[in-house]
Coordinates of C-alpha atoms in Angstrom, one line a residue:
M1330 CA 36.0 20.4 -5.9
N1331 CA 37.3 17.6 -3.7
F1332 CA 38.4 18.2 -0.2
R1333 CA 41.5 16.0 -0.7
E1334 CA 43.0 18.9 -2.7
F1335 CA 43.3 20.8 0.6
I1336 CA 44.7 18.3 2.9
S1337 CA 47.8 16.0 2.9
P1338 CA 47.4 12.3 2.2
E1339 CA 48.1 11.4 5.8
T1340 CA 45.3 13.9 6.9
A1341 CA 43.0 12.3 4.3
E1342 CA 43.6 8.9 5.5
R1343 CA 43.1 10.0 9.1
V1344 CA 39.7 11.8 8.2
Y1345 CA 38.7 8.5 6.4
Q1346 CA 39.3 6.4 9.4
I1347 CA 37.4 8.9 11.8
F1348 CA 34.3 8.7 9.3
R1349 CA 34.6 5.0 9.0
A1350 CA 34.7 4.5 12.9
V1351 CA 31.5 6.8 13.2
F1352 CA 29.9 4.8 10.4
E1353 CA 30.6 1.4 12.0
T1354 CA 30.0 2.3 15.7
G1355 CA 27.4 5.1 15.5
Q1356 CA 29.5 7.0 18.0
P1357 CA 30.3 10.6 17.3
A1358 CA 33.7 12.0 16.8
K1359 CA 34.0 15.2 18.5
A1360 CA 36.6 18.2 18.3
I1361 CA 38.7 16.6 15.4
A1362 CA 41.5 19.0 14.5
V1363 CA 43.0 18.9 10.8
E1364 CA 45.4 20.9 8.9
T1365 CA 44.0 22.3 5.6
L1366 CA 45.5 24.5 2.8
R1367 CA 43.9 27.7 1.9
Q1368 CA 43.8 28.7 -1.8
D1369 CA 46.9 30.9 -1.3
G1370 CA 48.9 27.8 0.0
T1371 CA 49.0 28.9 3.7
E1372 CA 47.8 26.3 6.2
R1373 CA 44.9 26.6 8.5
L1374 CA 43.7 24.5 11.4
V1375 CA 40.1 23.4 11.1
E1376 CA 38.2 21.7 13.9
F1377 CA 35.0 19.7 13.3
S1378 CA 32.8 16.9 14.9
T1379 CA 30.8 14.5 13.1
F1380 CA 27.6 12.4 14.0
A1381 CA 26.0 9.4 12.2
I1382 CA 22.6 10.0 10.8
K1383 CA 20.5 6.8 11.1
N1384 CA 17.4 5.7 9.5
T1385 CA 14.4 4.1 11.3
E1386 CA 16.1 0.7 11.3
G1387 CA 19.1 2.1 13.0
M1388 CA 21.4 2.0 10.1
T1389 CA 23.8 4.8 9.4
T1390 CA 22.8 6.5 6.3
G1391 CA 24.9 9.7 6.3
F1392 CA 26.8 12.1 8.4
R1393 CA 26.2 15.6 10.0
E1394 CA 29.1 17.8 10.7
R1395 CA 29.8 20.8 12.9
R1396 CA 32.6 23.0 12.2
G1397 CA 34.4 25.2 14.6
M1398 CA 37.6 27.3 14.8

């Protein structure tokens, strides 16, 4: 299952840019709100924060997310 099935193309691009910025800068993105679709087609607001996971050399190797709402 791909998360893009549950968000608009505009939201997918916005989320991509957020993760790209976190990857490039190492700075967390906090309290990001996005609209998603439930399986029944209704919309739902989801809030999340994402943080870079870094290796011992300080390079970003992944992400950690916290979800809210």
